[in-house]
Coordinates of C-alpha atoms and ligand atoms in Angstrom, one line a residue:
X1 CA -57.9 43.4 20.2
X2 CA -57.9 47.2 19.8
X3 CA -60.2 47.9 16.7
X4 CA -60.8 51.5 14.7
X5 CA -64.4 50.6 13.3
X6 CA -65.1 53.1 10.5
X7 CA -68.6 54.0 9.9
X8 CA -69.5 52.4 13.6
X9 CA -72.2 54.8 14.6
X10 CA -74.1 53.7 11.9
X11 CA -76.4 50.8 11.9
X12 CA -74.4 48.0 11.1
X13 CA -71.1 49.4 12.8
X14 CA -72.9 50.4 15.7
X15 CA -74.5 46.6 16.4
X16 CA -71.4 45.2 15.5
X17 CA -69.4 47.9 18.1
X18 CA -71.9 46.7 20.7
X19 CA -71.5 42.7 20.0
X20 CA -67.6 43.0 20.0
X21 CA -67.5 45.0 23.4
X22 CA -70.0 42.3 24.9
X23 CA -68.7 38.8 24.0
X24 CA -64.7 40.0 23.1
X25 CA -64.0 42.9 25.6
X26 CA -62.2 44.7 22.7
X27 CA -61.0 48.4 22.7
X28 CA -62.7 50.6 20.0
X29 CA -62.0 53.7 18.6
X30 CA -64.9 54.4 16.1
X31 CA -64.1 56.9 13.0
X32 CA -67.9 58.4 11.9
X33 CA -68.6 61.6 9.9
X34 CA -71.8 61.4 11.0
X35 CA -73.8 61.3 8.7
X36 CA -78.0 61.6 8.5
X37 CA -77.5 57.9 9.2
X38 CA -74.8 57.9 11.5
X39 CA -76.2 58.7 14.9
X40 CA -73.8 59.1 18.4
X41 CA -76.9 58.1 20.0
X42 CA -76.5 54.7 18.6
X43 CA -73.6 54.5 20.6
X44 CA -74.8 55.4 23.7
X45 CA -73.5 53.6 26.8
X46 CA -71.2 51.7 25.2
X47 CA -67.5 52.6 26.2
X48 CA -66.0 53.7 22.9
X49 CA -63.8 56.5 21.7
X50 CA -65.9 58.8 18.9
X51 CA -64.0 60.4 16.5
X52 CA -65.6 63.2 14.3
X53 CA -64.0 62.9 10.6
X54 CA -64.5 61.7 7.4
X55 CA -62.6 58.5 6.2
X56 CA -61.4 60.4 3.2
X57 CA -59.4 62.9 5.6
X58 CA -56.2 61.6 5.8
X59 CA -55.3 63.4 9.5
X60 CA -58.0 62.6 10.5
X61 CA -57.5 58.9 9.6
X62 CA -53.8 58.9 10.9
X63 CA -54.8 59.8 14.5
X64 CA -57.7 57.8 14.7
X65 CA -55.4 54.4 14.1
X66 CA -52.6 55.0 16.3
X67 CA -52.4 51.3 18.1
X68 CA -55.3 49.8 15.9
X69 CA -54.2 46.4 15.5
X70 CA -57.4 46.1 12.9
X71 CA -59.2 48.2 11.1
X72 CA -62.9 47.5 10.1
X73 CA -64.5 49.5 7.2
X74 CA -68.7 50.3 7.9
X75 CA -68.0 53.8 6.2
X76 CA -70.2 54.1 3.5
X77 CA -73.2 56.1 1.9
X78 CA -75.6 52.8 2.1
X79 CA -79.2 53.8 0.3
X80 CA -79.2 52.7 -3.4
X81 CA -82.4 55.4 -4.1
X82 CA -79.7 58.2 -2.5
X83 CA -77.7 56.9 -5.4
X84 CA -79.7 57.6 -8.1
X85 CA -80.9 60.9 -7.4
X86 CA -77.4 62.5 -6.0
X87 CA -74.4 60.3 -6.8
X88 CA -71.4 62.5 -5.8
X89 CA -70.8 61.2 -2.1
X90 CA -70.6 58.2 -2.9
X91 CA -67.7 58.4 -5.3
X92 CA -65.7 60.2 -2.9
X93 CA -66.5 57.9 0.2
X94 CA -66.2 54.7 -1.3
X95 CA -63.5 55.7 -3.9
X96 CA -61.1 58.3 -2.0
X97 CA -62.5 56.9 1.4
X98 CA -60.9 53.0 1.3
X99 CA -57.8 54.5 -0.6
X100 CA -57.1 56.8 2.5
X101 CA -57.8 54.0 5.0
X102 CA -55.6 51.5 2.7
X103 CA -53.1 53.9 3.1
X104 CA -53.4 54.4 6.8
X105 CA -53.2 50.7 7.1
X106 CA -50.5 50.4 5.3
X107 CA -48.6 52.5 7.1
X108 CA -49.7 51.2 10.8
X109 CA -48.9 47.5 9.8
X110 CA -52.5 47.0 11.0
X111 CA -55.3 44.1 9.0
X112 CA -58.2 45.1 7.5
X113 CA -61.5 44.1 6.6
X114 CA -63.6 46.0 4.4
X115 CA -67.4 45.3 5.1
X116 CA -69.0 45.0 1.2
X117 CA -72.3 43.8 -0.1
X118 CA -74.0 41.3 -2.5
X119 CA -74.8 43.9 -4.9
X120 CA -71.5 44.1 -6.5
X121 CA -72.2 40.9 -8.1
X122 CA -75.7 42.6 -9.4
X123 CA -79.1 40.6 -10.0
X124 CA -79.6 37.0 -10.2
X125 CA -82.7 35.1 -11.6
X126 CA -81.5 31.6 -10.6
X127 CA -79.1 30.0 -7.8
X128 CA -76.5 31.6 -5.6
X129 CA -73.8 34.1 -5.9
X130 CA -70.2 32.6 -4.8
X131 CA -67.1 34.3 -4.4
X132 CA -65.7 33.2 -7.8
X133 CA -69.0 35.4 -9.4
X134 CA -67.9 38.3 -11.6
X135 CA -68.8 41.3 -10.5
X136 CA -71.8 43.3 -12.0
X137 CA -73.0 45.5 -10.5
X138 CA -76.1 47.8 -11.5
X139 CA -76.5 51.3 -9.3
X140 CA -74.1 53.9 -8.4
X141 CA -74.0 52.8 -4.9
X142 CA -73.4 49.2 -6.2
X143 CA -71.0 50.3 -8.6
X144 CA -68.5 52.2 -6.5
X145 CA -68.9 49.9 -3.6
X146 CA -67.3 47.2 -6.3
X147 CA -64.4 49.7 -7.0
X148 CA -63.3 50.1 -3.4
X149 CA -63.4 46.2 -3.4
X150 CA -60.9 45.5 -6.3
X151 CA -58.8 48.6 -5.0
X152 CA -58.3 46.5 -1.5
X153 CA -57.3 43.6 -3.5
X154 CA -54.6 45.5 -5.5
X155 CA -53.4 46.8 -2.2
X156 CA -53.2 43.1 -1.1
X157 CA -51.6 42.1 -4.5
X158 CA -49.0 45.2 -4.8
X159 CA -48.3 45.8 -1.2
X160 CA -49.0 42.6 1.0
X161 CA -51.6 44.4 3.4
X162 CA -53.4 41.9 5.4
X163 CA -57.0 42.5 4.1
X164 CA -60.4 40.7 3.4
X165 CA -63.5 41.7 2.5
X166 CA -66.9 40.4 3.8
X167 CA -69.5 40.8 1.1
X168 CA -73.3 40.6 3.1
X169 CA -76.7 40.2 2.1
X170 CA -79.1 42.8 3.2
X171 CA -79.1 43.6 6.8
X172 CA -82.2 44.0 9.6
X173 CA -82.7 44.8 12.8
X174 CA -82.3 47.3 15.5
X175 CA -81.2 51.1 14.6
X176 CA -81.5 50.9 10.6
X177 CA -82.6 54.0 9.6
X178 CA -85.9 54.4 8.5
X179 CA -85.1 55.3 5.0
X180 CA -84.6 51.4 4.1
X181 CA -87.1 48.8 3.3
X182 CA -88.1 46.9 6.4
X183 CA -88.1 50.0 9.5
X184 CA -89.6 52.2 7.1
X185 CA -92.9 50.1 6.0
X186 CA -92.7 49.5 10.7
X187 CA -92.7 53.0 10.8
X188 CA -95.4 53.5 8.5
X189 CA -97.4 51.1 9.3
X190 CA -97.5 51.8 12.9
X191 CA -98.5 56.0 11.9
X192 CA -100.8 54.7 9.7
X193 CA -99.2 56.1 6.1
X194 CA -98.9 54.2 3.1
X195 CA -96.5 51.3 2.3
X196 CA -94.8 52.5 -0.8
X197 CA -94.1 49.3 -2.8
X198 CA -91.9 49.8 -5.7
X199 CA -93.2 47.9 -8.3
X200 CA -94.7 44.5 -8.4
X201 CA -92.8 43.9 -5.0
X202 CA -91.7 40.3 -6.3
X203 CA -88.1 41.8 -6.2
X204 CA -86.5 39.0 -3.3
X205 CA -83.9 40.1 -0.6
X206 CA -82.1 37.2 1.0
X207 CA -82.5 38.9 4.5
X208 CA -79.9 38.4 7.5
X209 CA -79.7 39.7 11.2
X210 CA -77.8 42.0 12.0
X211 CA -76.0 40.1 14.8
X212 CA -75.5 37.3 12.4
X213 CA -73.4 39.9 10.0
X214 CA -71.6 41.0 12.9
X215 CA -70.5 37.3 14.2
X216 CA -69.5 36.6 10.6
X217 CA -67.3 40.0 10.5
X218 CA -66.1 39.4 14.0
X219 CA -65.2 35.5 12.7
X220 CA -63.6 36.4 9.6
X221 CA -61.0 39.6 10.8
X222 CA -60.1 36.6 13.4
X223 CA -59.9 33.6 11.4
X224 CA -60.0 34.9 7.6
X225 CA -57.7 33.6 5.0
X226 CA -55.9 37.5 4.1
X227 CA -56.8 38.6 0.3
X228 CA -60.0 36.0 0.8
X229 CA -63.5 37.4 -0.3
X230 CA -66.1 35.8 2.1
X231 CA -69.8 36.0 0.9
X232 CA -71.7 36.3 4.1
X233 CA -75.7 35.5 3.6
X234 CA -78.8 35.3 5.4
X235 CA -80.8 32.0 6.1
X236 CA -83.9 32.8 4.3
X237 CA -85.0 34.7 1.2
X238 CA -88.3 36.7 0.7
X239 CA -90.1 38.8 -1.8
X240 CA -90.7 42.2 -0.7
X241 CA -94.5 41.5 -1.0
X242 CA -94.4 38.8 1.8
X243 CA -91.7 41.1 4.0
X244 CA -94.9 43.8 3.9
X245 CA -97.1 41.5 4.6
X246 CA -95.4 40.3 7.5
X247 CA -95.1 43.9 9.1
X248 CA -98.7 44.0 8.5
X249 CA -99.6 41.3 10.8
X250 CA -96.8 42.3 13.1
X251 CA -97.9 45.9 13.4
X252 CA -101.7 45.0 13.5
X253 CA -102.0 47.5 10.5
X254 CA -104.6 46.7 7.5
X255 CA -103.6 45.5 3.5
X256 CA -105.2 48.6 2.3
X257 CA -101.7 50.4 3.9
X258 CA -100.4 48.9 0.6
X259 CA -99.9 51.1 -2.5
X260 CA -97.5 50.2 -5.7
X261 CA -95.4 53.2 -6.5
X262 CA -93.2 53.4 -9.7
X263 CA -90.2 51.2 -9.5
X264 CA -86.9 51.9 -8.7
X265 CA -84.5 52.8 -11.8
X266 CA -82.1 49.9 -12.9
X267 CA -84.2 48.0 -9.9
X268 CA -82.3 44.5 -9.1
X269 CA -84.8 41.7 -9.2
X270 CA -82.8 39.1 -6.9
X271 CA -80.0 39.1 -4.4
X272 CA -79.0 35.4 -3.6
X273 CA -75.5 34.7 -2.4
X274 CA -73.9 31.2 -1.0
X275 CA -72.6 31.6 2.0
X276 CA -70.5 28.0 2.1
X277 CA -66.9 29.5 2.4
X278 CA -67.6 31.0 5.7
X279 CA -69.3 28.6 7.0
X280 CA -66.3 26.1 6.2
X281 CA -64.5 28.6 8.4
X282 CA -67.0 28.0 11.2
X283 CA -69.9 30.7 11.3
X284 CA -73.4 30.2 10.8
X285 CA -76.8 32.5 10.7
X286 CA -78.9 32.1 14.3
X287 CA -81.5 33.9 13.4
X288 CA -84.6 33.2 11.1
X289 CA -86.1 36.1 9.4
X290 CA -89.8 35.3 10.8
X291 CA -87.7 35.2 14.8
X292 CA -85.4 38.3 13.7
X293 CA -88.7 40.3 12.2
X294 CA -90.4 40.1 15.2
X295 CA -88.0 41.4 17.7
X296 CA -87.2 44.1 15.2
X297 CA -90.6 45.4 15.5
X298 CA -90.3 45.2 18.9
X299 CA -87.3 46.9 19.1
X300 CA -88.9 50.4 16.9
X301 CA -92.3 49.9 19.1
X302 CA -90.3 50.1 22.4
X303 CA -87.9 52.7 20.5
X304 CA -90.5 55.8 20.0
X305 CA -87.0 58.0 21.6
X306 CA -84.9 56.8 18.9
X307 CA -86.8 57.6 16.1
X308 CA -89.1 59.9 16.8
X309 CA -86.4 62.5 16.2
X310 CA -85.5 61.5 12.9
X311 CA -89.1 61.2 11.3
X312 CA -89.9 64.6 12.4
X313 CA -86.8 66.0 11.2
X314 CA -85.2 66.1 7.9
X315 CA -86.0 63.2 6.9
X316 CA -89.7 64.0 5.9
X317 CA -88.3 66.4 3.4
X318 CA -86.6 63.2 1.8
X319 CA -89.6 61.6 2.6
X320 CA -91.4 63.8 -0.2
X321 CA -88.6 64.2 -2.6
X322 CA -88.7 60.4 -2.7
X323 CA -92.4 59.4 -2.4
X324 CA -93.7 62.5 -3.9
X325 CA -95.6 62.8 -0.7
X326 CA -96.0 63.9 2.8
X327 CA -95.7 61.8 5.8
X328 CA -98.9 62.1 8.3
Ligands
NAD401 P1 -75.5 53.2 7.5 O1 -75.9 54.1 6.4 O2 -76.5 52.9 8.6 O3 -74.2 53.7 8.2 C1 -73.1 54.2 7.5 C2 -72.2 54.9 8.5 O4 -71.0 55.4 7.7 C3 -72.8 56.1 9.2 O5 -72.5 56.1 10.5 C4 -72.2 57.3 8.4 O6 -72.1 58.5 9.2 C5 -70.8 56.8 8.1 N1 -70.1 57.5 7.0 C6 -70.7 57.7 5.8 N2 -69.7 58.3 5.0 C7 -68.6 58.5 5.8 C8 -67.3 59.0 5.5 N3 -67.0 59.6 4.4 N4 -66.4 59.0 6.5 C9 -66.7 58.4 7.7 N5 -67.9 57.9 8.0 C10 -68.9 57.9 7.0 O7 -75.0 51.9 6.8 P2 -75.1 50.4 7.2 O8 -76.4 49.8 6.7 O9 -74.8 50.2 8.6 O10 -73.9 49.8 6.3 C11 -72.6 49.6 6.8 C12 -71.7 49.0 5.7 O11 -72.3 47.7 5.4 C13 -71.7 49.7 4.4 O12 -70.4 49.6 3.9 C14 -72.6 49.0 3.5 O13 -72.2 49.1 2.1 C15 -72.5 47.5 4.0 N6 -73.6 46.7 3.8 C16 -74.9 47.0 4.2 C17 -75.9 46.1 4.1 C18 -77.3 46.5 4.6 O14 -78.3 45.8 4.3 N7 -77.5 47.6 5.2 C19 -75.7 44.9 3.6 C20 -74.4 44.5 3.2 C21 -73.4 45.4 3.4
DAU402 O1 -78.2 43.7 -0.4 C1 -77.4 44.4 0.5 C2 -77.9 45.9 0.3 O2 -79.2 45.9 0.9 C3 -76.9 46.8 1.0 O3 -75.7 46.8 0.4 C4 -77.5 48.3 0.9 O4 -76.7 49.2 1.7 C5 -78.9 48.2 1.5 O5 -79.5 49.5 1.4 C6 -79.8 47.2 0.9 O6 -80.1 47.5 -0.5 P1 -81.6 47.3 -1.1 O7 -81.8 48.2 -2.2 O8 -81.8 45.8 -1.3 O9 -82.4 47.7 0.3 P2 -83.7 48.7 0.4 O10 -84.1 48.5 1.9 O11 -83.5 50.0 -0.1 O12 -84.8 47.9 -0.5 C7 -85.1 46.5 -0.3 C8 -86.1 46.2 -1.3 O13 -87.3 46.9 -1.1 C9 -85.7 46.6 -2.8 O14 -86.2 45.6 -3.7 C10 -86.4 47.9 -3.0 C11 -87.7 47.7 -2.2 N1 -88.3 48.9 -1.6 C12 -87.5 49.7 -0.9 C13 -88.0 50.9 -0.3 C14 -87.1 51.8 0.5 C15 -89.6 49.2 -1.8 O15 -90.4 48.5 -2.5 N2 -90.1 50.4 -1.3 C16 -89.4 51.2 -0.6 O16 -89.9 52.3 -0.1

């Protein structure tokens, strides 16, 4: 299959790129504006096309998709704390962005499969989210991530376009970037800084490997029913609490690493999501989170090249914005 992945030198595209090349032998084109969090290194070695541009640039767009026979959709500004303190981009890349790709894939006759998340449906104290849940969703990234979802469905509705969307729970494992929960507390720990818990840290993440999100995207643009939602979840849940403990005992560091920090604005208390209509259609998680964990803090210990440039670059002035303090 000849794919354009938007958003692939990110963390999810990039795995995802990498997983399709090696089990599928497809051709990619990957679509990046590179980002802080999309990275060419995260790319490296594999034998893809990069194209420079922003998914809201329509020639940019149009040339990237000549012969796509699918187009994926990683693009996105991802980090919900981003969305609170500086909104604007991602408006524009999840609003303008999927209209301009719709278009595009309109136009090449080409499917699509827009890569969502279980926030749109917002918190829930009790049970699972399925794909007939309304959507409700609580931040600005949450928020305009549920309007490019209802503007692919009225471009399946009005115009017939081939698309689904695959809404996933939250994502770990090699090349996230170090802003997120689980490689920034590795990172910390391993330097020896504080582990900024927002909170009580009983907020629960129902966690999934990255692999596993990738299978279940590969498996759905394959076998997916078009104009389907397909909720796409991890095996296990865990409160953030336990997920810092974990790294902890992973990383050999001690508990007094731990400090609560204010919480998060509009902070979702659980994300739970059933996961039965794509396994009907034949996927399935592999990986445990206690398994996935510990490779993944294998992965950033053998990794020091990967991120050392970013946490000594402009990241540590987000760093401070965001903790109101300085990383050792
Ligand atoms: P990421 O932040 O690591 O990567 C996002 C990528 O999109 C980067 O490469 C960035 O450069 C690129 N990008 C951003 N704006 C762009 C634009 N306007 N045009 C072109 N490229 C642009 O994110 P991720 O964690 O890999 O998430 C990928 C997708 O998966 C997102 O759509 C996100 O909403 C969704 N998702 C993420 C998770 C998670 O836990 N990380 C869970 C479920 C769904
Ligand atoms: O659920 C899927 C979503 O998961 C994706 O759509 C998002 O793109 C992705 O960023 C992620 O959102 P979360 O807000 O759940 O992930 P984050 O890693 O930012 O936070 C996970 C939990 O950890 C959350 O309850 C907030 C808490 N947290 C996070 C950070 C960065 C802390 O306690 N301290 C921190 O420093």
């Amino acid at each position: 299959m000849k794919l354009l992945v938007c958003g692939g030198a990110g963390f999810i595209g990039s795995n995802f790129v990498r997983l399709r090349l090696r089990d599928h032998g497809d051709e990619v084109v990957v679509l990046d504006k590179l980002t802080y969090a999309g990275r060419r290194e995260n790319l490296e070695g594999l034998d893809v096309e990069l194209v420079h541009g922003a998914i809201e640039d329509p020639e940019a767009v149009a040339k990237a998709v000549e012969g796509a026979d699918a187009l994926v959709n990683f693009a996105a500004e991802t980090h919900v704390d981003r969305s609170i303190a500086e909104p604007d981009a991602f408006v524009r890349t999840h609003a303008l962005g999927t209209y301009v790709l719709l278009e595009a894939a309109r136009a090449a006759g080409a499917r699509y499969l827009q890569v969502s998340t279980d926030e749109v449906y917002g918190s829930i104290a009790e049970g699972s989210f399925t794909e007939a849940s309304p959507v409700a969703p609580s931040s600005p990234y949450s928020a305009t991530k549920a309007g490019a979802d209802l503007l692919v469905a009225s471009y399946v509705h009005t115009f017939g376009l081939p698309a689904v969307i695959c809404r996933g729970s939250n994502n770990y494992g090699p090349f996230q970037y170090p802003e997120k929960l689980i490689p920034l507390m590795v990172l910390n720990a391993l330097h020896g800084d504080p582990l900024p818990v927002y909170g009580d840290g009983m907020q629960v993440r129902n966690w999934l490997y990255v692999e596993d999100f990738g299978r279940a995207i590969g498996h759905v643009l394959e076998h997916g029913v078009p104009g389907e939602v397909y909720n796409v979840g991890g095996p296990d849940e865990c409160a953030n609490m336990e997920v810092v403990r974990r790294i902890l005992e992973l990383t050999g560091a001690g508990e007094e690493l731990i400090e609560h920090v204010p919480d998060r604005p509009g902070h979702d208390r659980r994300y739970s999501l059933s996961s039965d209509k794509v396994r009907a259609l034949g996927w399935e998680p592999q990986v445990h989170f206690a398994e996935g964990l510990g490779r993944t803090v294998d992965w950033y210990r053998e990794h020091r090249d990967w991120w050392e440039p970013i946490r000594s670059g402009d990241y540590r002035a987000y760093y401070e914005r965001q903790y109101g303090r300085r990383l050792a």
